[in-house]
Amino acid sequence: MDAIRVALLREVLAGTEWLGATRRFAGTLRRSVEAYGGGLLLVGTAEYEPWHLAAHLVDEAAWSGTPELTPTLVRHAPRPSDPAHLAVGLGRLSKARRGETLLVVAPSAPGAGLLERVDDARRAGATVLALDTGHRELDAMAHEALVAPNEREVDLDTVQHLVSAAAGENVVPRRRGRGGWRDRLSRLADHLTSPPPARW
């Protein structure tokens, strides 16, 4: 989803709680990874791997100049033939340590094995964040959780787009005071999609 589509989505959701909620969650994510210079682990459930969110975070990391947002995608069943960056299995969660951030995306209930590994990562000192559709056990383990409803306007996929875009936007402005080209593009998109001023 490009900057113009995100701007349109934000316009549709203006006046709802979702813009503020996704920006707060994204701010927590960004602060967590920046504080320790990276260490973002991204994992889904056995049935759902968050490939799309991983790709968006990689893009946002590059566009915003915040390389700490680049995640390591942790997979439930990587194959030996997979390239190295796609061959990280669940065992990586057992090695999570203080300073790392674990982002769990769960459209359905996470299995007991995943919950156990998430709990281990938290006990080892990792910051646990959850994007889900309301799973009590996972949300109880998370330092912060964002629960997406299963609605037409706002679902987990929409929330992931908003979070990844906000994580890339919330950067310290450059010295020139105008921000980076990503911020300028976002302002332009907001301007182009806003209604014209009323004329009486």
XYZ file of C-alpha atoms in Angstrom:
200
model
C 0.000 0.000 0.000
C 1.581 3.264 -1.073
C 1.523 6.639 0.691
C -1.496 7.899 -1.272
C -3.581 4.837 -0.419
C -2.596 5.128 3.241
C -3.635 8.799 3.154
C -7.006 7.841 1.656
C -7.461 5.144 4.272
C -6.682 7.639 7.006
C -9.245 10.030 5.569
C -11.890 7.293 5.635
C -11.009 6.474 9.248
C -10.800 10.111 10.395
C -12.811 10.608 13.551
C -12.456 6.978 14.622
C -10.153 5.642 17.315
C -8.013 3.745 14.803
C -5.672 6.476 13.654
C -4.603 7.314 17.182
C -4.474 3.688 18.273
C -2.299 2.583 15.366
C 0.014 5.577 15.769
C 0.442 4.872 19.493
C 1.195 1.212 18.825
C 3.612 2.130 16.014
C 5.318 4.618 18.325
C 5.827 1.905 20.923
C 7.252 -0.395 18.251
C 9.612 2.266 16.928
C 10.832 3.354 20.362
C 11.445 -0.245 21.357
C 13.606 -1.092 18.343
C 15.415 2.262 18.307
C 16.323 2.023 21.980
C 18.403 -1.087 21.368
C 19.472 -0.552 17.770
C 17.163 -3.116 16.187
C 16.417 -6.700 17.080
C 12.867 -6.840 15.716
C 11.474 -10.374 15.454
C 8.200 -10.796 13.554
C 6.149 -13.977 13.867
C 2.659 -15.115 12.942
C 0.682 -18.250 13.678
C 1.164 -21.668 12.092
C -1.610 -20.798 9.616
C -0.579 -17.191 8.941
C 2.860 -15.806 8.221
C 2.966 -11.976 8.107
C 4.907 -11.694 4.841
C 3.081 -8.533 3.834
C 3.837 -6.710 7.090
C 7.475 -7.815 6.894
C 7.778 -6.328 3.398
C 6.148 -3.056 4.475
C 8.436 -2.732 7.491
C 11.470 -3.272 5.267
C 10.196 -0.496 2.967
C 9.448 1.843 5.865
C 12.890 1.177 7.357
C 14.513 2.228 4.081
C 12.249 5.222 3.387
C 12.412 6.638 6.893
C 16.108 6.053 7.477
C 15.258 3.835 10.447
C 17.019 0.520 9.726
C 16.000 -0.760 13.168
C 12.483 -1.344 11.778
C 13.768 -4.104 9.467
C 12.372 -7.326 10.933
C 13.609 -10.875 11.089
C 10.678 -12.991 9.899
C 10.396 -16.027 12.183
C 8.642 -18.924 10.459
C 6.894 -22.004 11.787
C 8.142 -24.382 9.113
C 11.082 -23.051 7.117
C 12.598 -25.463 4.596
C 16.308 -26.231 4.367
C 16.247 -24.961 0.772
C 14.965 -21.500 1.806
C 17.382 -18.557 1.555
C 18.978 -17.573 4.861
C 16.660 -14.605 5.521
C 13.619 -16.905 5.156
C 15.047 -19.855 7.069
C 14.656 -18.545 10.625
C 12.550 -20.985 12.629
C 10.711 -20.802 15.950
C 13.883 -21.793 17.781
C 14.965 -18.162 17.345
C 12.303 -17.115 19.856
C 13.976 -19.269 22.503
C 17.134 -17.211 21.980
C 15.388 -13.840 22.305
C 16.995 -11.595 24.900
C 16.622 -8.249 26.625
C 16.671 -5.448 24.076
C 14.939 -7.415 21.354
C 11.344 -6.798 20.315
C 8.953 -9.599 19.400
C 5.939 -8.579 17.288
C 3.300 -11.319 17.100
C 0.594 -11.095 14.419
C -2.294 -13.468 15.096
C -5.520 -13.381 13.080
C -6.495 -16.666 14.757
C -5.720 -18.146 18.144
C -2.010 -18.869 18.502
C -1.176 -22.454 19.391
C 0.175 -23.497 22.771
C 3.668 -23.983 21.331
C 3.853 -20.398 20.064
C 2.449 -19.004 23.313
C 5.066 -20.933 25.274
C 7.870 -19.487 23.154
C 6.436 -15.967 23.418
C 6.339 -16.372 27.191
C 9.960 -17.566 27.186
C 10.998 -14.514 25.144
C 9.215 -12.192 27.561
C 10.811 -13.843 30.585
C 14.219 -13.419 28.930
C 13.588 -9.671 28.726
C 12.296 -9.171 25.171
C 9.555 -6.598 24.616
C 6.451 -8.393 23.344
C 3.917 -6.595 21.126
C 0.780 -8.228 19.721
C -1.409 -7.393 16.728
C -4.376 -9.709 16.866
C -8.134 -10.113 16.802
C -8.571 -10.526 20.551
C -6.718 -13.493 22.033
C -6.714 -13.227 25.792
C -3.628 -15.323 26.535
C -1.461 -13.574 23.959
C -2.679 -10.120 24.969
C -1.917 -10.906 28.622
C 1.702 -11.734 27.711
C 2.198 -8.640 25.549
C 3.608 -5.412 26.905
C 1.235 -3.755 24.448
C -1.490 -5.240 22.255
C -3.606 -3.776 19.485
C -6.801 -5.708 18.840
C -8.355 -5.319 15.392
C -12.061 -5.981 14.921
C -13.279 -8.071 12.049
C -15.151 -5.236 10.359
C -15.420 -4.131 6.759
C -13.600 -0.821 7.275
C -11.047 -2.026 9.816
C -9.617 -5.522 9.909
C -6.225 -6.928 10.848
C -4.811 -6.331 7.363
C -5.845 -2.654 7.467
C -4.389 -2.230 10.943
C -1.066 -3.713 9.793
C -0.881 -1.166 6.951
C -1.602 1.716 9.302
C 0.938 0.522 11.891
C 3.744 0.002 9.385
C 3.132 3.409 7.750
C 3.009 5.184 11.116
C 6.169 3.436 12.310
C 8.049 4.895 9.356
C 6.585 8.399 9.720
C 7.344 8.917 13.353
C 10.970 9.874 12.918
C 12.910 12.851 14.201
C 12.776 15.608 11.536
C 15.992 16.326 9.709
C 17.890 19.537 10.453
C 16.525 21.328 7.408
C 13.181 21.410 9.190
C 11.199 20.089 6.212
C 11.564 16.367 6.980
C 12.570 13.657 4.545
C 11.045 13.030 1.143
C 8.732 10.403 2.682
C 7.260 13.016 5.026
C 6.894 15.494 2.149
C 5.156 12.839 0.048
C 2.786 12.087 2.910
C 1.957 15.804 3.313
C 1.387 16.086 -0.435
C -0.918 13.057 -0.405
C -2.857 14.528 2.531
C -3.179 17.818 0.626
C -4.296 16.155 -2.617
C -6.906 13.997 -0.886
C -8.357 16.684 1.362
C -11.590 18.350 0.274
C -11.324 21.837 -1.262
C -12.005 24.784 1.045
C -15.614 25.885 1.217
C -16.431 28.983 -0.840
C -19.382 31.122 0.137
